[in-house]
PDB file of C-alpha atoms in Angstrom:
ATOM      1  CA  CYS A  11     128.097  47.108  -6.187  1.00  0.00           C
ATOM      2  CA  THR A  12     130.635  49.444  -7.789  1.00  0.00           C
ATOM      3  CA  CYS A  13     128.207  52.355  -7.795  1.00  0.00           C
ATOM      4  CA  LYS A  14     127.470  51.942  -4.085  1.00  0.00           C
ATOM      5  CA  SER A  15     131.122  51.675  -3.086  1.00  0.00           C
ATOM      6  CA  TRP A  16     132.073  54.712  -5.152  1.00  0.00           C
ATOM      7  CA  THR A  17     129.175  56.696  -3.727  1.00  0.00           C
ATOM      8  CA  ASP A  18     130.278  55.824  -0.202  1.00  0.00           C
ATOM      9  CA  LEU A  19     133.847  56.837  -1.082  1.00  0.00           C
ATOM     10  CA  ILE A  20     133.177  60.231  -2.659  1.00  0.00           C
ATOM     11  CA  GLY A  21     130.541  61.054  -0.050  1.00  0.00           C
ATOM     12  CA  SER A  22     132.933  60.576   2.862  1.00  0.00           C
ATOM     13  CA  SER A  23     134.249  63.662   4.658  1.00  0.00           C
ATOM     14  CA  SER A  24     137.871  62.498   4.253  1.00  0.00           C
ATOM     15  CA  PHE A  25     137.510  62.281   0.454  1.00  0.00           C
ATOM     16  CA  VAL A  26     135.819  65.678   0.266  1.00  0.00           C
ATOM     17  CA  SER A  27     138.578  67.272   2.361  1.00  0.00           C
ATOM     18  CA  ALA A  28     141.337  65.671   0.288  1.00  0.00           C
ATOM     19  CA  HIS A  29     139.675  66.706  -2.975  1.00  0.00           C
ATOM     20  CA  LEU A  30     139.203  70.334  -1.868  1.00  0.00           C
ATOM     21  CA  HIS A  31     142.768  70.498  -0.500  1.00  0.00           C
ATOM     22  CA  ARG A  32     144.124  69.293  -3.852  1.00  0.00           C
ATOM     23  CA  ASN A  33     142.154  71.888  -5.801  1.00  0.00           C
ATOM     24  CA  VAL A  34     143.231  74.702  -3.483  1.00  0.00           C
ATOM     25  CA  THR A  35     146.928  73.820  -3.412  1.00  0.00           C
ATOM     26  CA  LYS A  36     147.126  73.270  -7.184  1.00  0.00           C
ATOM     27  CA  HIS A  37     144.855  76.239  -7.989  1.00  0.00           C
ATOM     28  CA  ASP A  38     142.655  73.964 -10.087  1.00  0.00           C
ATOM     29  CA  HIS A  39     139.284  75.247 -11.254  1.00  0.00           C
ATOM     30  CA  VAL A  40     140.031  78.888 -10.434  1.00  0.00           C
ATOM     31  CA  TYR A  41     137.821  81.400 -12.215  1.00  0.00           C
ATOM     32  CA  LEU A  42     137.149  85.121 -12.231  1.00  0.00           C
ATOM     33  CA  LEU A  43     133.603  86.239 -11.376  1.00  0.00           C
ATOM     34  CA  CYS A  44     132.567  89.288 -13.397  1.00  0.00           C
ATOM     35  CA  LEU A  45     129.428  91.384 -13.720  1.00  0.00           C
ATOM     36  CA  HIS A  46     129.202  92.562 -17.340  1.00  0.00           C
ATOM     37  CA  HIS A  47     126.978  93.423 -20.281  1.00  0.00           C
ATOM     38  CA  PRO A  48     126.332  90.485 -22.658  1.00  0.00           C
ATOM     39  CA  ASN A  49     127.624  92.553 -25.579  1.00  0.00           C
ATOM     40  CA  PHE A  50     131.231  93.432 -24.754  1.00  0.00           C
ATOM     41  CA  GLU A  51     131.413  95.929 -27.632  1.00  0.00           C
ATOM     42  CA  ARG A  52     128.304  97.863 -26.609  1.00  0.00           C
ATOM     43  CA  LEU A  53     129.002 101.364 -25.331  1.00  0.00           C
ATOM     44  CA  ASP A  54     126.407 101.561 -22.580  1.00  0.00           C
ATOM     45  CA  ASP A  55     125.654 104.640 -20.527  1.00  0.00           C
ATOM     46  CA  PRO A  56     124.687 103.454 -17.024  1.00  0.00           C
ATOM     47  CA  ASP A  57     123.225 106.911 -16.245  1.00  0.00           C
ATOM     48  CA  ASP A  58     120.746 106.802 -19.150  1.00  0.00           C
ATOM     49  CA  PRO A  59     117.348 105.901 -17.606  1.00  0.00           C
ATOM     50  CA  TYR A  60     115.983 104.860 -21.020  1.00  0.00           C
ATOM     51  CA  VAL A  61     118.571 102.142 -21.588  1.00  0.00           C
ATOM     52  CA  GLU A  62     117.552  98.777 -20.159  1.00  0.00           C
ATOM     53  CA  GLN A  63     120.458  97.314 -18.252  1.00  0.00           C
ATOM     54  CA  GLU A  64     121.033  93.632 -18.948  1.00  0.00           C
ATOM     55  CA  PHE A  65     124.194  93.037 -16.970  1.00  0.00           C
ATOM     56  CA  HIS A  66     124.787  89.537 -15.674  1.00  0.00           C
ATOM     57  CA  TRP A  67     127.414  87.466 -13.860  1.00  0.00           C
ATOM     58  CA  SER A  68     129.756  85.093 -15.689  1.00  0.00           C
ATOM     59  CA  LEU A  69     132.785  82.936 -14.989  1.00  0.00           C
ATOM     60  CA  PHE A  70     135.963  83.831 -16.883  1.00  0.00           C
ATOM     61  CA  MET A  71     139.220  81.925 -17.228  1.00  0.00           C
ATOM     62  CA  ASN A  72     141.729  83.019 -14.605  1.00  0.00           C
ATOM     63  CA  GLU A  73     144.590  83.709 -17.050  1.00  0.00           C
ATOM     64  CA  THR A  74     143.026  84.467 -20.433  1.00  0.00           C
ATOM     65  CA  PHE A  75     139.867  86.268 -19.190  1.00  0.00           C
ATOM     66  CA  LYS A  76     137.870  84.246 -21.726  1.00  0.00           C
ATOM     67  CA  GLU A  77     134.203  83.829 -20.817  1.00  0.00           C
ATOM     68  CA  CYS A  78     133.409  80.183 -20.125  1.00  0.00           C
ATOM     69  CA  SER A  79     130.058  80.093 -18.315  1.00  0.00           C
ATOM     70  CA  LYS A  80     127.109  82.369 -17.573  1.00  0.00           C
ATOM     71  CA  LEU A  81     125.631  82.325 -14.077  1.00  0.00           C
ATOM     72  CA  SER A  82     121.871  82.579 -13.835  1.00  0.00           C
ATOM     73  CA  HIS A  83     120.296  83.086 -10.422  1.00  0.00           C
ATOM     74  CA  PRO A  84     118.876  79.744  -9.200  1.00  0.00           C
ATOM     75  CA  LEU A  85     115.524  81.414  -8.501  1.00  0.00           C
ATOM     76  CA  GLY A  86     115.478  83.418 -11.730  1.00  0.00           C
ATOM     77  CA  THR A  87     116.193  86.789 -10.089  1.00  0.00           C
ATOM     78  CA  LYS A  88     117.739  89.178 -12.599  1.00  0.00           C
ATOM     79  CA  HIS A  89     119.630  91.503 -10.278  1.00  0.00           C
ATOM     80  CA  TYR A  90     121.739  90.105  -7.450  1.00  0.00           C
ATOM     81  CA  GLY A  91     125.133  90.541  -5.810  1.00  0.00           C
ATOM     82  CA  ILE A  92     127.895  88.052  -5.051  1.00  0.00           C
ATOM     83  CA  TYR A  93     129.404  88.368  -1.581  1.00  0.00           C
ATOM     84  CA  GLY A  94     132.055  85.681  -1.516  1.00  0.00           C
ATOM     85  CA  SER A  95     132.964  82.269  -2.880  1.00  0.00           C
ATOM     86  CA  SER A  96     134.838  79.300  -1.488  1.00  0.00           C
ATOM     87  CA  ASN A  97     135.470  75.769  -2.762  1.00  0.00           C
ATOM     88  CA  GLY A  98     132.917  76.203  -5.546  1.00  0.00           C
ATOM     89  CA  LEU A  99     130.174  77.629  -3.328  1.00  0.00           C
ATOM     90  CA  VAL A 100     128.939  81.156  -4.037  1.00  0.00           C
ATOM     91  CA  CYS A 101     127.094  83.431  -1.604  1.00  0.00           C
ATOM     92  CA  ILE A 102     124.451  85.586  -3.319  1.00  0.00           C
ATOM     93  CA  SER A 103     121.966  88.137  -2.044  1.00  0.00           C
ATOM     94  CA  ASP A 104     120.317  91.438  -2.991  1.00  0.00           C
ATOM     95  CA  GLU A 105     122.294  94.072  -4.883  1.00  0.00           C
ATOM     96  CA  ILE A 106     121.423  96.578  -2.170  1.00  0.00           C
ATOM     97  CA  LEU A 107     121.679  94.831   1.175  1.00  0.00           C
ATOM     98  CA  ASN A 108     119.289  95.252   4.064  1.00  0.00           C
ATOM     99  CA  PHE A 109     119.124  93.487   7.427  1.00  0.00           C
ATOM    100  CA  ASP A 110     116.482  91.079   6.088  1.00  0.00           C
ATOM    101  CA  SER A 111     117.920  90.464   2.608  1.00  0.00           C
ATOM    102  CA  PRO A 112     117.534  86.764   1.700  1.00  0.00           C
ATOM    103  CA  LEU A 113     120.731  84.768   1.434  1.00  0.00           C
ATOM    104  CA  HIS A 114     121.489  81.847  -0.898  1.00  0.00           C
ATOM    105  CA  ILE A 115     124.480  79.491  -0.760  1.00  0.00           C
ATOM    106  CA  TRP A 116     124.803  78.246  -4.328  1.00  0.00           C
ATOM    107  CA  ASN A 117     126.861  75.625  -6.141  1.00  0.00           C
ATOM    108  CA  PRO A 118     126.616  76.571  -9.853  1.00  0.00           C
ATOM    109  CA  SER A 119     128.496  73.428 -10.948  1.00  0.00           C
ATOM    110  CA  VAL A 120     125.789  71.029  -9.746  1.00  0.00           C
ATOM    111  CA  LYS A 121     122.982  73.633  -9.837  1.00  0.00           C
ATOM    112  CA  LYS A 122     122.067  73.185  -6.180  1.00  0.00           C
ATOM    113  CA  PHE A 123     121.524  75.862  -3.553  1.00  0.00           C
ATOM    114  CA  ARG A 124     120.434  76.328   0.038  1.00  0.00           C
ATOM    115  CA  THR A 125     118.417  79.253   1.356  1.00  0.00           C
ATOM    116  CA  PRO A 126     119.160  79.927   5.025  1.00  0.00           C
ATOM    117  CA  PRO A 127     116.258  80.854   7.291  1.00  0.00           C
ATOM    118  CA  ILE A 128     115.521  84.559   7.651  1.00  0.00           C
ATOM    119  CA  SER A 129     117.215  85.881  10.772  1.00  0.00           C
ATOM    120  CA  THR A 130     114.886  86.998  13.552  1.00  0.00           C
ATOM    121  CA  ASN A 131     117.650  88.690  15.544  1.00  0.00           C
ATOM    122  CA  ILE A 132     117.300  92.130  13.961  1.00  0.00           C
ATOM    123  CA  ASN A 133     114.224  94.344  13.800  1.00  0.00           C
ATOM    124  CA  MET A 134     115.678  97.753  12.920  1.00  0.00           C
ATOM    125  CA  LYS A 135     117.086  99.351   9.778  1.00  0.00           C
ATOM    126  CA  PHE A 136     120.776 100.115   9.370  1.00  0.00           C
ATOM    127  CA  SER A 137     122.539 102.622   7.128  1.00  0.00           C
ATOM    128  CA  CYS A 138     125.298 100.168   6.192  1.00  0.00           C
ATOM    129  CA  VAL A 139     125.133  96.391   5.769  1.00  0.00           C
ATOM    130  CA  ALA A 140     128.210  94.311   4.874  1.00  0.00           C
ATOM    131  CA  LEU A 141     128.069  90.608   4.009  1.00  0.00           C
ATOM    132  CA  GLN A 142     130.976  88.182   3.655  1.00  0.00           C
ATOM    133  CA  PHE A 143     131.223  84.439   3.113  1.00  0.00           C
ATOM    134  CA  GLY A 144     133.912  81.774   3.210  1.00  0.00           C
ATOM    135  CA  PHE A 145     135.213  78.524   4.645  1.00  0.00           C
ATOM    136  CA  HIS A 146     136.587  78.209   8.185  1.00  0.00           C
ATOM    137  CA  SER A 147     138.980  75.255   8.165  1.00  0.00           C
ATOM    138  CA  GLY A 148     139.393  75.366  11.949  1.00  0.00           C
ATOM    139  CA  VAL A 149     135.750  74.431  12.525  1.00  0.00           C
ATOM    140  CA  ASN A 150     135.204  72.728   9.130  1.00  0.00           C
ATOM    141  CA  ASP A 151     132.225  74.898   8.310  1.00  0.00           C
ATOM    142  CA  TYR A 152     131.117  77.550   5.840  1.00  0.00           C
ATOM    143  CA  LYS A 153     130.261  80.862   7.473  1.00  0.00           C
ATOM    144  CA  ALA A 154     128.463  84.032   6.420  1.00  0.00           C
ATOM    145  CA  VAL A 155     129.131  87.165   8.476  1.00  0.00           C
ATOM    146  CA  ARG A 156     126.642  90.034   8.312  1.00  0.00           C
ATOM    147  CA  MET A 157     127.747  93.298   9.898  1.00  0.00           C
ATOM    148  CA  MET A 158     125.305  96.197  10.256  1.00  0.00           C
ATOM    149  CA  HIS A 159     125.741  99.649  11.728  1.00  0.00           C
ATOM    150  CA  THR A 160     124.142 103.085  11.758  1.00  0.00           C
ATOM    151  CA  ASN A 161     125.761 106.474  11.247  1.00  0.00           C
ATOM    152  CA  LYS A 162     126.054 106.754  15.017  1.00  0.00           C
ATOM    153  CA  THR A 163     127.119 103.957  17.370  1.00  0.00           C
ATOM    154  CA  ALA A 164     124.653 101.106  16.838  1.00  0.00           C
ATOM    155  CA  LEU A 165     126.349  97.935  15.592  1.00  0.00           C
ATOM    156  CA  ALA A 166     125.067  94.400  15.105  1.00  0.00           C
ATOM    157  CA  VAL A 167     126.987  91.336  13.945  1.00  0.00           C
ATOM    158  CA  GLU A 168     125.461  87.939  13.214  1.00  0.00           C
ATOM    159  CA  VAL A 169     126.970  84.738  11.843  1.00  0.00           C
ATOM    160  CA  TYR A 170     125.342  82.045   9.725  1.00  0.00           C
ATOM    161  CA  SER A 171     126.627  78.455   9.914  1.00  0.00           C
ATOM    162  CA  LEU A 172     125.997  76.208   6.923  1.00  0.00           C
ATOM    163  CA  ARG A 173     126.497  73.116   9.079  1.00  0.00           C
ATOM    164  CA  THR A 174     123.796  74.027  11.596  1.00  0.00           C
ATOM    165  CA  ASP A 175     121.723  76.084   9.116  1.00  0.00           C
ATOM    166  CA  SER A 176     121.183  78.792  11.725  1.00  0.00           C
ATOM    167  CA  TRP A 177     122.052  82.410  12.565  1.00  0.00           C
ATOM    168  CA  LYS A 178     123.730  83.542  15.784  1.00  0.00           C
ATOM    169  CA  MET A 179     123.820  87.104  17.113  1.00  0.00           C
ATOM    170  CA  ILE A 180     127.189  88.223  18.494  1.00  0.00           C
ATOM    171  CA  GLU A 181     126.541  89.884  21.835  1.00  0.00           C
ATOM    172  CA  ALA A 182     130.067  90.895  22.911  1.00  0.00           C
ATOM    173  CA  ILE A 183     130.938  94.010  20.878  1.00  0.00           C
ATOM    174  CA  PRO A 184     134.287  95.592  21.913  1.00  0.00           C
ATOM    175  CA  PRO A 185     134.231  99.215  23.184  1.00  0.00           C
ATOM    176  CA  TRP A 186     136.437 100.478  20.320  1.00  0.00           C
ATOM    177  CA  LEU A 187     133.622  99.631  17.875  1.00  0.00           C
ATOM    178  CA  LYS A 188     130.956 101.476  19.865  1.00  0.00           C
ATOM    179  CA  CYS A 189     131.681 104.805  18.229  1.00  0.00           C
ATOM    180  CA  ALA A 190     131.108 106.602  14.930  1.00  0.00           C
ATOM    181  CA  TRP A 191     133.121 105.086  12.073  1.00  0.00           C
ATOM    182  CA  LYS A 192     132.900 104.559   8.329  1.00  0.00           C
ATOM    183  CA  HIS A 193     133.067 101.158   6.674  1.00  0.00           C
ATOM    184  CA  HIS A 194     135.022 100.678   3.460  1.00  0.00           C
ATOM    185  CA  LYS A 195     136.151  97.508   1.667  1.00  0.00           C
ATOM    186  CA  GLY A 196     136.508  94.044   3.201  1.00  0.00           C
ATOM    187  CA  THR A 197     137.571  90.463   2.528  1.00  0.00           C
ATOM    188  CA  PHE A 198     137.228  86.986   4.073  1.00  0.00           C
ATOM    189  CA  PHE A 199     140.198  84.683   4.686  1.00  0.00           C
ATOM    190  CA  ASN A 200     140.555  81.477   6.741  1.00  0.00           C
ATOM    191  CA  GLY A 201     137.267  82.033   8.515  1.00  0.00           C
ATOM    192  CA  VAL A 202     138.037  85.641   9.459  1.00  0.00           C
ATOM    193  CA  ALA A 203     136.160  88.666   8.117  1.00  0.00           C
ATOM    194  CA  TYR A 204     138.351  91.747   7.604  1.00  0.00           C
ATOM    195  CA  HIS A 205     137.051  95.293   7.119  1.00  0.00           C
ATOM    196  CA  ILE A 206     138.735  98.611   6.449  1.00  0.00           C
ATOM    197  CA  ILE A 207     137.210 101.146   8.831  1.00  0.00           C
ATOM    198  CA  GLN A 208     137.815 104.857   9.266  1.00  0.00           C
ATOM    199  CA  LYS A 209     137.548 106.826  12.504  1.00  0.00           C
ATOM    200  CA  GLY A 210     137.998 110.481  11.649  1.00  0.00           C
ATOM    201  CA  PRO A 211     141.279 110.727   9.676  1.00  0.00           C
ATOM    202  CA  LEU A 212     142.612 107.379  10.944  1.00  0.00           C
ATOM    203  CA  PHE A 213     142.298 104.046   9.121  1.00  0.00           C
ATOM    204  CA  SER A 214     142.415 100.614  10.702  1.00  0.00           C
ATOM    205  CA  ILE A 215     141.576  97.010   9.887  1.00  0.00           C
ATOM    206  CA  MET A 216     138.885  95.333  11.954  1.00  0.00           C
ATOM    207  CA  SER A 217     138.907  91.535  12.020  1.00  0.00           C
ATOM    208  CA  PHE A 218     136.226  89.154  13.245  1.00  0.00           C
ATOM    209  CA  ASN A 219     136.906  85.431  13.628  1.00  0.00           C
ATOM    210  CA  SER A 220     133.681  83.588  12.758  1.00  0.00           C
ATOM    211  CA  GLY A 221     134.849  80.550  14.738  1.00  0.00           C
ATOM    212  CA  SER A 222     136.095  82.038  18.021  1.00  0.00           C
ATOM    213  CA  GLU A 223     133.779  85.089  17.623  1.00  0.00           C
ATOM    214  CA  GLU A 224     136.593  87.450  18.623  1.00  0.00           C
ATOM    215  CA  PHE A 225     137.285  90.956  17.306  1.00  0.00           C
ATOM    216  CA  GLU A 226     140.698  92.554  16.728  1.00  0.00           C
ATOM    217  CA  GLU A 227     141.857  95.918  15.413  1.00  0.00           C
ATOM    218  CA  PHE A 228     145.060  96.669  13.494  1.00  0.00           C
ATOM    219  CA  LEU A 229     145.999 100.303  12.805  1.00  0.00           C
ATOM    220  CA  ALA A 230     146.786 100.856   9.128  1.00  0.00           C
ATOM    221  CA  PRO A 231     150.254 102.079   8.071  1.00  0.00           C
ATOM    222  CA  ASP A 232     150.771 105.839   8.447  1.00  0.00           C
ATOM    223  CA  ALA A 233     151.169 106.224   4.676  1.00  0.00           C
ATOM    224  CA  ILE A 234     147.503 105.359   4.097  1.00  0.00           C
ATOM    225  CA  CYS A 235     145.596 108.625   4.053  1.00  0.00           C
ATOM    226  CA  ARG A 236     142.462 108.112   1.922  1.00  0.00           C
ATOM    227  CA  PRO A 237     140.062 105.268   1.046  1.00  0.00           C
ATOM    228  CA  ALA A 238     139.701 105.831  -2.702  1.00  0.00           C
ATOM    229  CA  GLU A 239     142.889 104.012  -3.778  1.00  0.00           C
ATOM    230  CA  LEU A 240     142.909 101.525  -0.868  1.00  0.00           C
ATOM    231  CA  CYS A 241     142.191  97.804  -1.290  1.00  0.00           C
ATOM    232  CA  ILE A 242     142.380  94.814   1.091  1.00  0.00           C
ATOM    233  CA  ASP A 243     143.023  91.280  -0.155  1.00  0.00           C
ATOM    234  CA  VAL A 244     145.147  88.142   0.374  1.00  0.00           C
ATOM    235  CA  TYR A 245     148.740  87.923  -0.884  1.00  0.00           C
ATOM    236  CA  LYS A 246     150.700  84.682  -0.394  1.00  0.00           C
ATOM    237  CA  GLU A 247     148.367  83.476   2.361  1.00  0.00           C
ATOM    238  CA  GLN A 248     148.605  86.798   4.239  1.00  0.00           C
ATOM    239  CA  ILE A 249     146.182  89.689   4.558  1.00  0.00           C
ATOM    240  CA  CYS A 250     147.508  92.599   2.520  1.00  0.00           C
ATOM    241  CA  LEU A 251     146.776  96.264   1.841  1.00  0.00           C
ATOM    242  CA  LEU A 252     147.179  97.782  -1.633  1.00  0.00           C
ATOM    243  CA  PHE A 253     147.447 101.558  -1.942  1.00  0.00           C
ATOM    244  CA  GLY A 254     147.851 103.342  -5.268  1.00  0.00           C
ATOM    245  CA  PHE A 255     148.259 106.967  -4.259  1.00  0.00           C
ATOM    246  CA  TYR A 256     151.961 107.862  -4.315  1.00  0.00           C
ATOM    247  CA  ASP A 257     154.053 108.526  -7.424  1.00  0.00           C
ATOM    248  CA  CYS A 258     156.682 106.038  -8.514  1.00  0.00           C
ATOM    249  CA  GLU A 259     160.319 107.085  -8.217  1.00  0.00           C
ATOM    250  CA  GLU A 260     161.144 105.368 -11.524  1.00  0.00           C
ATOM    251  CA  GLU A 261     160.453 107.533 -14.582  1.00  0.00           C
ATOM    252  CA  GLY A 262     157.621 106.377 -16.837  1.00  0.00           C
ATOM    253  CA  MET A 263     156.325 103.901 -14.259  1.00  0.00           C
ATOM    254  CA  ASP A 264     153.444 103.785 -11.807  1.00  0.00           C
ATOM    255  CA  LYS A 265     153.171 101.689  -8.636  1.00  0.00           C
ATOM    256  CA  ILE A 266     150.830 100.118  -6.106  1.00  0.00           C
ATOM    257  CA  ASP A 267     152.301 100.023  -2.593  1.00  0.00           C
ATOM    258  CA  LEU A 268     151.940  96.713  -0.755  1.00  0.00           C
ATOM    259  CA  TRP A 269     151.843  95.789   2.946  1.00  0.00           C
ATOM    260  CA  VAL A 270     151.227  92.342   4.463  1.00  0.00           C
ATOM    261  CA  LEU A 271     150.038  91.558   7.989  1.00  0.00           C
ATOM    262  CA  GLN A 272     152.673  89.459   9.762  1.00  0.00           C
ATOM    263  CA  GLU A 273     152.363  88.601  13.464  1.00  0.00           C
ATOM    264  CA  LYS A 274     149.814  91.404  13.912  1.00  0.00           C
ATOM    265  CA  ARG A 275     152.154  94.027  12.394  1.00  0.00           C
ATOM    266  CA  TRP A 276     152.317  95.525   8.909  1.00  0.00           C
ATOM    267  CA  LYS A 277     155.391  94.803   6.802  1.00  0.00           C
ATOM    268  CA  GLN A 278     155.920  96.803   3.602  1.00  0.00           C
ATOM    269  CA  LEU A 279     157.045  94.779   0.603  1.00  0.00           C
ATOM    270  CA  CYS A 280     158.295  95.828  -2.816  1.00  0.00           C
ATOM    271  CA  PRO A 281     155.489  97.586  -4.709  1.00  0.00           C
ATOM    272  CA  PHE A 282     153.799  96.344  -7.840  1.00  0.00           C
ATOM    273  CA  MET A 283     155.197  98.425 -10.730  1.00  0.00           C
ATOM    274  CA  PHE A 284     153.776  98.887 -14.231  1.00  0.00           C
ATOM    275  CA  PRO A 285     153.963 101.387 -17.152  1.00  0.00           C
ATOM    276  CA  LEU A 286     152.499 104.771 -16.301  1.00  0.00           C
ATOM    277  CA  ASN A 287     148.838 105.248 -17.211  1.00  0.00           C
ATOM    278  CA  ASN A 288     146.415 107.529 -15.450  1.00  0.00           C
ATOM    279  CA  CYS A 289     143.427 105.188 -15.742  1.00  0.00           C
ATOM    280  CA  HIS A 290     144.537 102.114 -13.790  1.00  0.00           C
ATOM    281  CA  ARG A 291     142.386 100.888 -10.902  1.00  0.00           C
ATOM    282  CA  THR A 292     143.228  98.077  -8.493  1.00  0.00           C
ATOM    283  CA  ILE A 293     140.751  95.188  -8.327  1.00  0.00           C
ATOM    284  CA  GLY A 294     142.677  92.783  -6.088  1.00  0.00           C
ATOM    285  CA  ILE A 295     145.090  89.861  -5.964  1.00  0.00           C
ATOM    286  CA  SER A 296     144.626  86.762  -8.129  1.00  0.00           C
ATOM    287  CA  ALA A 297     144.944  83.175  -6.899  1.00  0.00           C
ATOM    288  CA  ASP A 298     148.483  83.167  -8.338  1.00  0.00           C
ATOM    289  CA  ASN A 299     149.438  86.243  -6.286  1.00  0.00           C
ATOM    290  CA  GLU A 300     149.386  88.609  -9.252  1.00  0.00           C
ATOM    291  CA  LEU A 301     147.889  92.093  -9.120  1.00  0.00           C
ATOM    292  CA  LEU A 302     144.589  92.281 -11.012  1.00  0.00           C
ATOM    293  CA  MET A 303     143.881  95.740 -12.437  1.00  0.00           C
ATOM    294  CA  GLU A 304     141.537  97.419 -14.844  1.00  0.00           C
ATOM    295  CA  ARG A 305     142.522 100.142 -17.296  1.00  0.00           C
ATOM    296  CA  ARG A 306     139.810 102.396 -18.641  1.00  0.00           C
ATOM    297  CA  ASP A 307     140.075 103.766 -22.168  1.00  0.00           C
ATOM    298  CA  PHE A 308     137.604 106.643 -22.004  1.00  0.00           C
ATOM    299  CA  THR A 309     138.239 107.633 -25.627  1.00  0.00           C
ATOM    300  CA  ASN A 310     136.990 104.307 -26.996  1.00  0.00           C
ATOM    301  CA  GLY A 311     134.717 103.406 -24.071  1.00  0.00           C
ATOM    302  CA  VAL A 312     136.587 100.178 -23.308  1.00  0.00           C
ATOM    303  CA  ILE A 313     137.857  98.605 -20.077  1.00  0.00           C
ATOM    304  CA  TYR A 314     140.863  96.260 -20.151  1.00  0.00           C
ATOM    305  CA  LEU A 315     141.875  93.746 -17.482  1.00  0.00           C
ATOM    306  CA  TYR A 316     145.557  93.343 -16.619  1.00  0.00           C
ATOM    307  CA  LEU A 317     147.635  90.985 -14.497  1.00  0.00           C
ATOM    308  CA  CYS A 318     150.811  92.478 -13.046  1.00  0.00           C
TER     309      CYS A 318
END
C-alpha cells in the first residue's frame, strides 16, 4: 500500500514540477560537463594522426572541478557531442552535425533515453547545422531546435517536442534571415534559442521562441567588432554577451566586458576583472553567476579552470 501511494505521489506532474523547481532555485545537483582525456597529466597532441584519441565526457563538481562521474553513450557510441542539458536531461548527437543526425534525449542518472524519430522534413545538405535543447516552462515541454542554413540564403528551422515525440518544420522565416550571414555561438534559455549571427561587419542576436515559434533580432552593442572573443550566455536570469577584446584601464588587470538584455535593449554592466594573463579564454557563466574561464599554460601543456 505504501509503495503504491508513494509511486502515485512522485509520478504526479505537481510533484515533478515542485521537485524540479526546488533543485533549480537552490542550485542543487549542478555539475560541469567536460570533454577530456582520461589521463589528465597526458600531454596529447590532437594533430598527431598516430595518437588514438580517447576523449570522453564526464560530470565534474560545480565548485571544485573534481570528477565525479563518467558519461558513456547509452548506445555505446564513442564519439558524440552534447548540445544542451536541462533538469537532468542531456541532448546528444553526432560530433559533426548533419540534417539527418540522430538525436537522443538522455537521463544519465536513471540510465534511460529516448530516440526521437528521424525528421522527414529535410532532404538537402546544409553547410551549417546548429542544435540546441532545453525546457520551455511556458508550454511545460522539452524542446530541441535544429537550425540549418547554406552559405547563401537557404534556411530551415525545425523543432522537436518531447511531449508529442514529433518534429515540426517552421514555415514562416522572417525576411531579415533570408540573406547571407554567418552563424557563431548560441545558447538556450526559457524555451528560446539564441544565436550570434554576423551580416558583413555587423553582429546581432537572433532569437527563436520554440513555443510561440516567433523570431526576433537584437543588434549587438557597437563595441563588439569580432567573433573570436565573443560569448553568449545567461547571467542572473538574463541573456548576456561577454566580450574579451579591450584592454583593462587598471594596471596589471584584464577584463571581460559584460552586457545583459533588458527589455529588448543591451545594458552594459561592470566588467569581470582578473589578474592579467595572455592565455585566458571565456567559457561561460556558471549557475552561481560566476565567470568560468580556462587558462592555458603552453609551457607545461596544462589547462586550468577558473571561476571569477
